[in-house]
mmCIF file of C-alpha atoms in Angstrom:
data_model
loop_
_atom_site.group_PDB
_atom_site.id
_atom_site.type_symbol
_atom_site.label_atom_id
_atom_site.label_comp_id
_atom_site.label_asym_id
_atom_site.label_seq_id
_atom_site.Cartn_x
_atom_site.Cartn_y
_atom_site.Cartn_z
ATOM 1 C CA MET A 1231 -119.591 -7.527 172.936
ATOM 2 C CA SER A 1232 -119.972 -11.273 173.680
ATOM 3 C CA VAL A 1233 -117.970 -11.309 176.917
ATOM 4 C CA GLU A 1234 -118.050 -8.770 179.742
ATOM 5 C CA ILE A 1235 -115.315 -9.095 182.346
ATOM 6 C CA ASN A 1236 -115.660 -8.093 185.999
ATOM 7 C CA VAL A 1237 -112.737 -8.146 188.371
ATOM 8 C CA THR A 1238 -113.286 -8.121 192.168
ATOM 9 C CA GLY A 1239 -110.125 -8.756 194.214
ATOM 10 C CA GLU A 1240 -108.707 -12.131 193.094
ATOM 11 C CA VAL A 1241 -111.934 -13.210 191.312
ATOM 12 C CA VAL A 1242 -112.441 -12.709 187.574
ATOM 13 C CA THR A 1243 -116.039 -13.190 186.399
ATOM 14 C CA ALA A 1244 -116.690 -13.500 182.629
ATOM 15 C CA TYR A 1245 -120.311 -12.862 181.658
ATOM 16 C CA LEU A 1246 -120.821 -14.691 178.352
ATOM 17 C CA SER A 1247 -123.751 -13.798 176.152
ATOM 18 C CA GLY A 1248 -125.381 -14.832 172.849
ATOM 19 C CA GLU A 1249 -124.518 -17.991 170.981
ATOM 20 C CA ILE A 1250 -121.275 -19.892 171.482
ATOM 21 C CA ASP A 1251 -120.140 -21.799 168.477
ATOM 22 C CA HIS A 1252 -116.843 -22.407 166.579
ATOM 23 C CA HIS A 1253 -117.324 -19.049 164.747
ATOM 24 C CA ASN A 1254 -117.414 -16.859 167.782
ATOM 25 C CA ALA A 1255 -115.647 -18.920 170.501
ATOM 26 C CA LYS A 1256 -112.183 -17.635 169.506
ATOM 27 C CA GLU A 1257 -113.013 -14.013 170.358
ATOM 28 C CA MET A 1258 -114.546 -15.110 173.712
ATOM 29 C CA ARG A 1259 -111.503 -17.171 174.534
ATOM 30 C CA GLU A 1260 -109.134 -14.324 173.808
ATOM 31 C CA SER A 1261 -111.057 -11.874 176.016
ATOM 32 C CA ILE A 1262 -111.058 -14.314 178.933
ATOM 33 C CA ASP A 1263 -107.386 -15.265 178.486
ATOM 34 C CA ASN A 1264 -106.424 -11.570 178.445
ATOM 35 C CA ALA A 1265 -108.243 -11.038 181.730
ATOM 36 C CA ILE A 1266 -106.587 -14.098 183.274
ATOM 37 C CA GLU A 1267 -103.148 -12.917 182.235
ATOM 38 C CA LEU A 1268 -103.744 -9.429 183.394
ATOM 39 C CA ASN A 1269 -105.304 -10.224 186.791
ATOM 40 C CA MET A 1270 -103.865 -13.610 187.778
ATOM 41 C CA PRO A 1271 -107.075 -14.622 189.562
ATOM 42 C CA THR A 1272 -107.403 -17.429 192.109
ATOM 43 C CA LEU A 1273 -110.925 -18.043 190.850
ATOM 44 C CA LEU A 1274 -112.462 -17.631 187.363
ATOM 45 C CA VAL A 1275 -116.310 -17.639 187.182
ATOM 46 C CA LEU A 1276 -117.861 -18.284 183.816
ATOM 47 C CA ASP A 1277 -121.428 -16.948 183.773
ATOM 48 C CA PHE A 1278 -123.724 -18.590 181.176
ATOM 49 C CA LYS A 1279 -126.944 -16.831 182.210
ATOM 50 C CA ASN A 1280 -127.234 -14.870 178.917
ATOM 51 C CA VAL A 1281 -126.015 -17.672 176.633
ATOM 52 C CA SER A 1282 -128.898 -18.685 174.341
ATOM 53 C CA PHE A 1283 -127.105 -21.491 172.495
ATOM 54 C CA MET A 1284 -123.943 -23.489 172.861
ATOM 55 C CA ASP A 1285 -122.425 -26.408 170.967
ATOM 56 C CA SER A 1286 -119.298 -28.419 171.872
ATOM 57 C CA SER A 1287 -117.208 -25.346 170.982
ATOM 58 C CA GLY A 1288 -118.392 -24.055 174.372
ATOM 59 C CA ILE A 1289 -117.005 -27.147 175.998
ATOM 60 C CA GLY A 1290 -113.677 -26.551 174.257
ATOM 61 C CA LEU A 1291 -113.752 -23.004 175.667
ATOM 62 C CA VAL A 1292 -114.327 -24.276 179.258
ATOM 63 C CA MET A 1293 -111.747 -27.081 179.006
ATOM 64 C CA GLY A 1294 -109.133 -24.715 177.526
ATOM 65 C CA ARG A 1295 -109.668 -22.147 180.284
ATOM 66 C CA TYR A 1296 -109.474 -24.919 182.931
ATOM 67 C CA ARG A 1297 -106.042 -25.869 181.520
ATOM 68 C CA ASN A 1298 -104.844 -22.303 181.605
ATOM 69 C CA LEU A 1299 -105.931 -21.835 185.237
ATOM 70 C CA ALA A 1300 -104.536 -25.171 186.335
ATOM 71 C CA LYS A 1301 -100.995 -23.829 185.632
ATOM 72 C CA SER A 1302 -101.367 -21.406 188.541
ATOM 73 C CA GLY A 1303 -103.611 -23.580 190.669
ATOM 74 C CA ALA A 1304 -106.637 -21.272 190.249
ATOM 75 C CA GLU A 1305 -110.197 -22.612 190.416
ATOM 76 C CA LEU A 1306 -113.018 -22.506 187.837
ATOM 77 C CA HIS A 1307 -116.705 -22.110 188.679
ATOM 78 C CA ILE A 1308 -119.622 -22.150 186.212
ATOM 79 C CA THR A 1309 -122.875 -20.371 186.947
ATOM 80 C CA GLY A 1310 -126.222 -19.696 185.273
ATOM 81 C CA ALA A 1311 -126.298 -22.607 182.875
ATOM 82 C CA GLU A 1312 -129.890 -23.238 181.861
ATOM 83 C CA ALA A 1313 -131.224 -26.695 180.803
ATOM 84 C CA GLY A 1314 -129.859 -26.949 177.270
ATOM 85 C CA ILE A 1315 -126.392 -25.710 178.224
ATOM 86 C CA GLY A 1316 -126.517 -27.881 181.368
ATOM 87 C CA LYS A 1317 -127.137 -30.902 179.211
ATOM 88 C CA MET A 1318 -124.040 -30.142 177.133
ATOM 89 C CA LEU A 1319 -121.869 -29.524 180.261
ATOM 90 C CA LYS A 1320 -123.052 -32.800 181.747
ATOM 91 C CA LEU A 1321 -122.368 -34.802 178.582
ATOM 92 C CA ALA A 1322 -118.797 -33.462 178.679
ATOM 93 C CA GLY A 1323 -118.360 -34.312 182.406
ATOM 94 C CA ILE A 1324 -117.451 -30.720 183.164
ATOM 95 C CA GLU A 1325 -118.518 -31.126 186.835
ATOM 96 C CA LYS A 1326 -115.195 -33.030 187.258
ATOM 97 C CA LEU A 1327 -113.244 -29.881 186.347
ATOM 98 C CA ALA A 1328 -115.390 -27.051 187.611
ATOM 99 C CA LYS A 1329 -117.932 -26.331 190.290
ATOM 100 C CA LEU A 1330 -121.354 -25.940 188.754
ATOM 101 C CA GLU A 1331 -123.743 -23.477 190.368
ATOM 102 C CA GLY A 1332 -127.403 -23.051 189.380
ATOM 103 C CA ARG A 1333 -128.752 -19.861 187.971
ATOM 104 C CA MET B 1154 -140.884 -44.036 154.823
ATOM 105 C CA GLN B 1155 -143.069 -41.395 153.217
ATOM 106 C CA VAL B 1156 -141.426 -38.027 152.734
ATOM 107 C CA ASN B 1157 -143.897 -35.278 153.508
ATOM 108 C CA ASN B 1158 -141.635 -32.303 152.961
ATOM 109 C CA LYS B 1159 -138.033 -31.650 152.048
ATOM 110 C CA PHE B 1160 -135.537 -28.822 151.621
ATOM 111 C CA THR B 1161 -132.021 -28.669 150.431
ATOM 112 C CA MET B 1162 -129.381 -25.934 150.753
ATOM 113 C CA THR B 1163 -125.759 -25.477 149.894
ATOM 114 C CA VAL B 1164 -123.507 -23.205 151.884
ATOM 115 C CA LEU B 1165 -119.806 -22.452 151.700
ATOM 116 C CA SER B 1166 -117.690 -23.769 154.530
ATOM 117 C CA ARG B 1167 -117.408 -20.338 156.181
ATOM 118 C CA SER B 1168 -117.765 -20.368 159.988
ATOM 119 C CA ALA B 1169 -120.448 -17.646 159.726
ATOM 120 C CA ASN B 1170 -122.692 -20.255 158.160
ATOM 121 C CA GLU B 1171 -122.722 -22.401 161.331
ATOM 122 C CA SER B 1172 -125.444 -20.257 162.900
ATOM 123 C CA PHE B 1173 -127.163 -19.778 159.527
ATOM 124 C CA ALA B 1174 -127.409 -23.531 158.892
ATOM 125 C CA ARG B 1175 -128.752 -24.455 162.276
ATOM 126 C CA ALA B 1176 -131.293 -21.678 162.190
ATOM 127 C CA CYS B 1177 -132.605 -22.846 158.699
ATOM 128 C CA VAL B 1178 -132.888 -26.486 159.804
ATOM 129 C CA SER B 1179 -134.575 -25.590 163.031
ATOM 130 C CA ALA B 1180 -137.044 -23.278 161.232
ATOM 131 C CA PHE B 1181 -137.884 -26.156 158.899
ATOM 132 C CA ALA B 1182 -138.284 -28.633 161.846
ATOM 133 C CA ALA B 1183 -140.801 -26.249 163.392
ATOM 134 C CA GLN B 1184 -143.330 -27.729 161.003
ATOM 135 C CA LEU B 1185 -143.317 -30.846 163.226
ATOM 136 C CA ASP B 1186 -144.344 -28.784 166.235
ATOM 137 C CA PRO B 1187 -141.345 -29.706 168.407
ATOM 138 C CA THR B 1188 -140.729 -28.718 171.990
ATOM 139 C CA LEU B 1189 -138.047 -26.082 172.772
ATOM 140 C CA ASP B 1190 -135.786 -28.874 173.968
ATOM 141 C CA GLU B 1191 -136.153 -30.752 170.786
ATOM 142 C CA ILE B 1192 -135.452 -27.672 168.674
ATOM 143 C CA SER B 1193 -132.345 -27.009 170.847
ATOM 144 C CA ASP B 1194 -131.145 -30.654 170.310
ATOM 145 C CA ILE B 1195 -131.587 -30.326 166.452
ATOM 146 C CA LYS B 1196 -129.774 -26.996 166.399
ATOM 147 C CA THR B 1197 -126.885 -28.383 168.380
ATOM 148 C CA ALA B 1198 -126.516 -31.516 166.282
ATOM 149 C CA VAL B 1199 -126.593 -29.477 163.004
ATOM 150 C CA SER B 1200 -124.044 -27.090 164.442
ATOM 151 C CA GLU B 1201 -121.706 -29.937 165.288
ATOM 152 C CA ALA B 1202 -121.953 -31.576 161.811
ATOM 153 C CA VAL B 1203 -121.476 -28.318 159.952
ATOM 154 C CA THR B 1204 -118.580 -27.306 162.196
ATOM 155 C CA ASN B 1205 -116.923 -30.690 161.365
ATOM 156 C CA CYS B 1206 -117.115 -29.881 157.687
ATOM 157 C CA ILE B 1207 -115.459 -26.464 158.273
ATOM 158 C CA VAL B 1208 -112.781 -27.568 160.772
ATOM 159 C CA HIS B 1209 -111.929 -30.994 159.352
ATOM 160 C CA ALA B 1210 -113.291 -31.714 155.864
ATOM 161 C CA TYR B 1211 -112.227 -28.420 154.346
ATOM 162 C CA LYS B 1212 -109.429 -27.751 156.764
ATOM 163 C CA ASN B 1213 -107.378 -25.286 154.758
ATOM 164 C CA LYS B 1214 -109.831 -24.442 152.002
ATOM 165 C CA ILE B 1215 -113.375 -23.423 151.316
ATOM 166 C CA GLY B 1216 -115.830 -25.924 149.848
ATOM 167 C CA ASN B 1217 -119.506 -26.616 149.619
ATOM 168 C CA ILE B 1218 -121.576 -28.069 152.444
ATOM 169 C CA TYR B 1219 -124.783 -29.766 151.200
ATOM 170 C CA ILE B 1220 -127.610 -29.916 153.709
ATOM 171 C CA THR B 1221 -130.915 -31.789 153.170
ATOM 172 C CA ALA B 1222 -133.721 -32.056 155.689
ATOM 173 C CA GLU B 1223 -136.763 -34.268 155.268
ATOM 174 C CA LEU B 1224 -139.941 -34.606 157.288
ATOM 175 C CA LEU B 1225 -141.027 -38.236 157.398
ATOM 176 C CA GLU B 1226 -143.938 -40.189 158.818
ATOM 177 C CA PRO B 1227 -144.522 -40.571 161.788
ATOM 178 C CA ASN B 1228 -143.215 -37.053 162.742
ATOM 179 C CA ILE B 1229 -139.511 -37.705 162.130
ATOM 180 C CA ILE B 1230 -136.911 -35.301 160.869
ATOM 181 C CA ARG B 1231 -134.008 -36.732 158.858
ATOM 182 C CA ILE B 1232 -131.021 -34.439 158.240
ATOM 183 C CA LYS B 1233 -128.155 -35.128 155.861
ATOM 184 C CA ILE B 1234 -125.015 -33.014 155.914
ATOM 185 C CA ARG B 1235 -122.476 -33.855 153.172
ATOM 186 C CA ASP B 1236 -119.127 -32.434 152.094
ATOM 187 C CA ARG B 1237 -116.623 -33.294 149.448
ATOM 188 C CA GLY B 1238 -113.661 -32.720 151.701
ATOM 189 C CA CYS B 1239 -110.792 -34.873 152.931
ATOM 190 C CA GLY B 1240 -112.893 -37.704 154.303
ATOM 191 C CA ILE B 1241 -112.349 -39.612 157.557
ATOM 192 C CA GLU B 1242 -109.622 -42.273 157.678
ATOM 193 C CA ASN B 1243 -111.007 -44.066 160.708
ATOM 194 C CA ILE B 1244 -114.689 -43.398 161.457
ATOM 195 C CA GLU B 1245 -114.814 -45.438 164.617
ATOM 196 C CA LYS B 1246 -111.891 -43.420 166.099
ATOM 197 C CA ALA B 1247 -113.386 -40.106 164.907
ATOM 198 C CA MET B 1248 -116.592 -40.947 166.782
ATOM 199 C CA GLU B 1249 -114.852 -41.686 170.070
ATOM 200 C CA PRO B 1250 -115.669 -39.070 172.713
ATOM 201 C CA LEU B 1251 -112.767 -36.672 173.348
ATOM 202 C CA PHE B 1252 -110.810 -37.813 170.239
ATOM 203 C CA THR B 1253 -109.865 -34.835 168.100
ATOM 204 C CA THR B 1254 -107.242 -34.045 165.497
ATOM 205 C CA ALA B 1255 -107.879 -30.329 165.790
ATOM 206 C CA GLY B 1256 -105.866 -29.431 168.845
ATOM 207 C CA GLY B 1257 -106.425 -28.043 172.332
ATOM 208 C CA GLU B 1258 -109.382 -25.751 171.790
ATOM 209 C CA ARG B 1259 -111.687 -28.436 170.295
ATOM 210 C CA ALA B 1260 -113.356 -30.811 172.793
ATOM 211 C CA GLY B 1261 -113.579 -33.835 170.486
ATOM 212 C CA LEU B 1262 -117.276 -34.174 171.337
ATOM 213 C CA GLY B 1263 -118.976 -33.446 167.995
ATOM 214 C CA PHE B 1264 -120.157 -36.960 167.184
ATOM 215 C CA ALA B 1265 -120.915 -37.762 170.849
ATOM 216 C CA VAL B 1266 -123.172 -34.724 170.907
ATOM 217 C CA MET B 1267 -124.923 -35.718 167.712
ATOM 218 C CA GLN B 1268 -125.466 -39.269 169.045
ATOM 219 C CA SER B 1269 -126.713 -38.035 172.317
ATOM 220 C CA PHE B 1270 -129.027 -35.358 170.995
ATOM 221 C CA MET B 1271 -130.496 -37.232 168.041
ATOM 222 C CA ASP B 1272 -132.103 -40.741 167.882
ATOM 223 C CA ALA B 1273 -129.910 -42.147 165.153
ATOM 224 C CA VAL B 1274 -126.634 -41.002 163.512
ATOM 225 C CA SER B 1275 -124.753 -42.679 160.684
ATOM 226 C CA VAL B 1276 -121.541 -41.646 159.000
ATOM 227 C CA LYS B 1277 -120.321 -42.607 155.564
ATOM 228 C CA SER B 1278 -116.947 -41.428 154.462
ATOM 229 C CA ALA B 1279 -114.243 -42.038 151.866
ATOM 230 C CA PRO B 1280 -110.766 -40.508 152.091
ATOM 231 C CA GLN B 1281 -110.361 -37.603 149.592
ATOM 232 C CA LYS B 1282 -113.970 -37.934 148.533
ATOM 233 C CA GLY B 1283 -115.952 -36.653 151.449
ATOM 234 C CA THR B 1284 -118.303 -37.495 154.304
ATOM 235 C CA THR B 1285 -122.045 -37.768 154.714
ATOM 236 C CA VAL B 1286 -123.590 -37.566 158.179
ATOM 237 C CA THR B 1287 -127.296 -38.677 158.373
ATOM 238 C CA MET B 1288 -129.166 -38.154 161.573
ATOM 239 C CA SER B 1289 -132.788 -38.460 162.522
ATOM 240 C CA LYS B 1290 -135.013 -37.613 165.448
ATOM 241 C CA LYS B 1291 -138.625 -38.400 166.245
ATOM 242 C CA ILE B 1292 -140.452 -35.331 167.351
ATOM 243 C CA SER B 1293 -143.162 -35.583 169.998
ATOM 244 C CA ARG B 1294 -146.216 -33.522 169.033
ATOM 245 C CA ARG B 1295 -146.913 -30.883 171.586
ATOM 246 C CA PHE B 1296 -150.494 -30.751 170.411
ATOM 247 C CA LYS B 1297 -152.186 -33.902 169.156
ATOM 248 C CA LEU B 1298 -153.483 -33.753 165.558
ATOM 249 C CA ASN B 1299 -157.272 -34.039 165.054
ATOM 250 C CA ALA B 1300 -157.772 -32.798 168.608
#
């Protein structure tokens, strides 16, 4: 499984793992969107600690979830992004959409 | 520039080949003794170019993606990724960050990533004929030769 979901109160945490590219982003998106729909969180945390590779498909994933959450005014946090993934998030200006926390 | 080594491969535009293609090119690049960051940059740039072929060039069909990588003096890798797909009408527009024709789940950052992670990127395209992306990167040697 490439996404593990944890729900605590109004917080949904999605632990992503492996490689995020166009090929496998769709399944990840669907798992996260299901969890959002089911739990209506006020905060979604995307955890990248176990992601070994990510191209711009991962940015699409983050931006798409941000848009979904914005409908209900929920917040998005990103944790655990190591150097390579941090570089990609920075290039995309994700810090303007989501709070970035170190690993 | 002298070509010291070269490999070519052809894969179908199936999304499962995104990870295969970037793994092949990065394994070949390992001959230049790159750092982990440099390998990660190359993998990412290849992944973007191959994904463009799959998502855009061969939008509703399956076609060939032709990949060539060359090792040049002094310690440079040059990668060409070519398709015979729909081509790009307006290359300048396509290369603008955040521009995408693919809808909400694509970030529109493919070319921006290639330009940021590689030293040089050039794009040649003709509508209905296809697109060639050529990108190169100088690799710093982790260990000096003749040491």
